[in-house]
Amino acid sequence: MLITTGVAVVISIAAGASIRAWAFAIFAFLVAIGFGGVAFADGSSVIAAILSGVAILAFMETGYLAGVFVSGFLRRSARARENNSVADNVATTHERPQG
């Protein structure tokens, strides 16, 4: 169960960088229902199966948000590096002595 949760979180982090929130919400909800169903089929009570599903859903949503944050941060820093390199080139052309 711990390995399955870890895999779900890693997939969620990767999904945070690539898919829309509504698509991930549908995917996470279906995975949580499946995870709860498997827990119920293994002999857990209905309450324990529901709590397992909600727990995996919470882990997946947290992983998704972390993926969105990290990918946004990396995009902004890449964009800032591009803007700084262009600004440096423009500044050096204006600093040449004329004459």
mmCIF file of C-alpha atoms in Angstrom:
data_model
loop_
_atom_site.group_PDB
_atom_site.id
_atom_site.type_symbol
_atom_site.label_atom_id
_atom_site.label_comp_id
_atom_site.label_asym_id
_atom_site.label_seq_id
_atom_site.Cartn_x
_atom_site.Cartn_y
_atom_site.Cartn_z
ATOM 1 C CA MET A 1 0.000 0.000 0.000
ATOM 2 C CA LEU A 2 2.854 2.368 0.770
ATOM 3 C CA ILE A 3 4.496 1.678 -2.589
ATOM 4 C CA THR A 4 1.200 2.295 -4.383
ATOM 5 C CA THR A 5 0.787 5.596 -2.578
ATOM 6 C CA GLY A 6 4.340 6.597 -3.476
ATOM 7 C CA VAL A 7 3.760 5.768 -7.131
ATOM 8 C CA ALA A 8 0.515 7.754 -7.130
ATOM 9 C CA VAL A 9 2.273 10.778 -5.640
ATOM 10 C CA VAL A 10 5.114 10.614 -8.185
ATOM 11 C CA ILE A 11 2.601 10.364 -11.035
ATOM 12 C CA SER A 12 0.721 13.316 -9.549
ATOM 13 C CA ILE A 13 3.847 15.454 -9.421
ATOM 14 C CA ALA A 14 4.582 14.639 -13.056
ATOM 15 C CA ALA A 15 0.968 15.376 -13.981
ATOM 16 C CA GLY A 16 1.202 18.770 -12.289
ATOM 17 C CA ALA A 17 3.707 19.823 -14.917
ATOM 18 C CA SER A 18 1.751 18.629 -17.904
ATOM 19 C CA ILE A 19 -2.050 18.383 -17.599
ATOM 20 C CA ARG A 20 -4.909 20.668 -16.672
ATOM 21 C CA ALA A 21 -6.426 20.712 -13.199
ATOM 22 C CA TRP A 22 -9.859 19.471 -14.279
ATOM 23 C CA ALA A 23 -8.342 16.496 -16.105
ATOM 24 C CA PHE A 24 -6.237 15.595 -13.111
ATOM 25 C CA ALA A 25 -9.218 15.950 -10.767
ATOM 26 C CA ILE A 26 -11.176 13.391 -12.801
ATOM 27 C CA PHE A 27 -8.163 11.059 -12.922
ATOM 28 C CA ALA A 28 -7.463 11.372 -9.181
ATOM 29 C CA PHE A 29 -11.116 10.787 -8.302
ATOM 30 C CA LEU A 30 -11.219 7.604 -10.382
ATOM 31 C CA VAL A 31 -7.956 6.362 -8.841
ATOM 32 C CA ALA A 32 -9.280 7.082 -5.330
ATOM 33 C CA ILE A 33 -12.481 5.146 -6.054
ATOM 34 C CA GLY A 34 -10.423 2.248 -7.398
ATOM 35 C CA PHE A 35 -8.069 2.328 -4.430
ATOM 36 C CA GLY A 36 -11.015 2.310 -2.005
ATOM 37 C CA GLY A 37 -12.631 -0.538 -3.950
ATOM 38 C CA VAL A 38 -9.468 -2.621 -3.746
ATOM 39 C CA ALA A 39 -9.205 -1.940 -0.015
ATOM 40 C CA PHE A 40 -12.831 -3.019 0.428
ATOM 41 C CA ALA A 41 -12.272 -6.153 -1.656
ATOM 42 C CA ASP A 42 -9.278 -7.050 0.528
ATOM 43 C CA GLY A 43 -11.560 -7.301 3.533
ATOM 44 C CA SER A 44 -11.539 -3.786 4.995
ATOM 45 C CA SER A 45 -14.733 -2.275 6.313
ATOM 46 C CA VAL A 46 -16.625 0.277 4.242
ATOM 47 C CA ILE A 47 -15.438 3.106 6.493
ATOM 48 C CA ALA A 48 -11.794 1.998 6.201
ATOM 49 C CA ALA A 49 -12.117 1.701 2.410
ATOM 50 C CA ILE A 50 -13.598 5.201 2.151
ATOM 51 C CA LEU A 51 -10.858 6.609 4.369
ATOM 52 C CA SER A 52 -8.215 4.880 2.231
ATOM 53 C CA GLY A 53 -9.716 6.419 -0.895
ATOM 54 C CA VAL A 54 -9.828 9.880 0.667
ATOM 55 C CA ALA A 55 -6.242 9.526 1.894
ATOM 56 C CA ILE A 56 -4.907 8.581 -1.547
ATOM 57 C CA LEU A 57 -6.909 11.443 -3.040
ATOM 58 C CA ALA A 58 -5.346 13.887 -0.576
ATOM 59 C CA PHE A 59 -1.835 12.603 -1.351
ATOM 60 C CA MET A 60 -2.460 12.863 -5.082
ATOM 61 C CA GLU A 61 -3.825 16.391 -4.864
ATOM 62 C CA THR A 62 -0.861 17.482 -2.742
ATOM 63 C CA GLY A 63 1.525 15.938 -5.247
ATOM 64 C CA TYR A 64 -0.274 17.678 -8.117
ATOM 65 C CA LEU A 65 -0.021 21.059 -6.419
ATOM 66 C CA ALA A 66 3.685 20.485 -5.763
ATOM 67 C CA GLY A 67 4.176 19.629 -9.442
ATOM 68 C CA VAL A 68 2.339 22.757 -10.560
ATOM 69 C CA PHE A 69 4.411 24.907 -8.215
ATOM 70 C CA VAL A 70 7.753 23.407 -9.258
ATOM 71 C CA SER A 71 7.013 23.536 -12.991
ATOM 72 C CA GLY A 72 5.809 27.142 -12.724
ATOM 73 C CA PHE A 73 8.917 28.095 -10.792
ATOM 74 C CA LEU A 74 11.185 26.454 -13.367
ATOM 75 C CA ARG A 75 9.354 28.167 -16.249
ATOM 76 C CA ARG A 76 9.619 31.562 -14.581
ATOM 77 C CA SER A 77 13.301 31.167 -13.871
ATOM 78 C CA ALA A 78 13.981 30.007 -17.448
ATOM 79 C CA ARG A 79 12.059 33.004 -18.770
ATOM 80 C CA ALA A 80 13.990 35.327 -16.457
ATOM 81 C CA ARG A 81 17.299 33.911 -17.702
ATOM 82 C CA GLU A 82 16.213 34.504 -21.309
ATOM 83 C CA ASN A 83 15.162 38.066 -20.536
ATOM 84 C CA ASN A 84 18.388 38.797 -18.678
ATOM 85 C CA SER A 85 20.556 37.506 -21.520
ATOM 86 C CA VAL A 86 18.723 39.694 -24.047
ATOM 87 C CA ALA A 87 18.985 42.692 -21.744
ATOM 88 C CA ASP A 88 22.720 42.112 -21.296
ATOM 89 C CA ASN A 89 23.275 42.035 -25.051
ATOM 90 C CA VAL A 90 21.364 45.283 -25.536
ATOM 91 C CA ALA A 91 23.277 46.978 -22.725
ATOM 92 C CA THR A 92 26.640 46.030 -24.229
ATOM 93 C CA THR A 93 25.743 47.482 -27.628
ATOM 94 C CA HIS A 94 24.887 50.839 -26.062
ATOM 95 C CA GLU A 95 28.081 50.931 -24.039
ATOM 96 C CA ARG A 96 30.395 50.923 -27.068
ATOM 97 C CA PRO A 97 32.296 54.121 -27.531
ATOM 98 C CA GLN A 98 31.149 56.079 -30.524
ATOM 99 C CA GLY A 99 33.471 58.039 -32.661
#
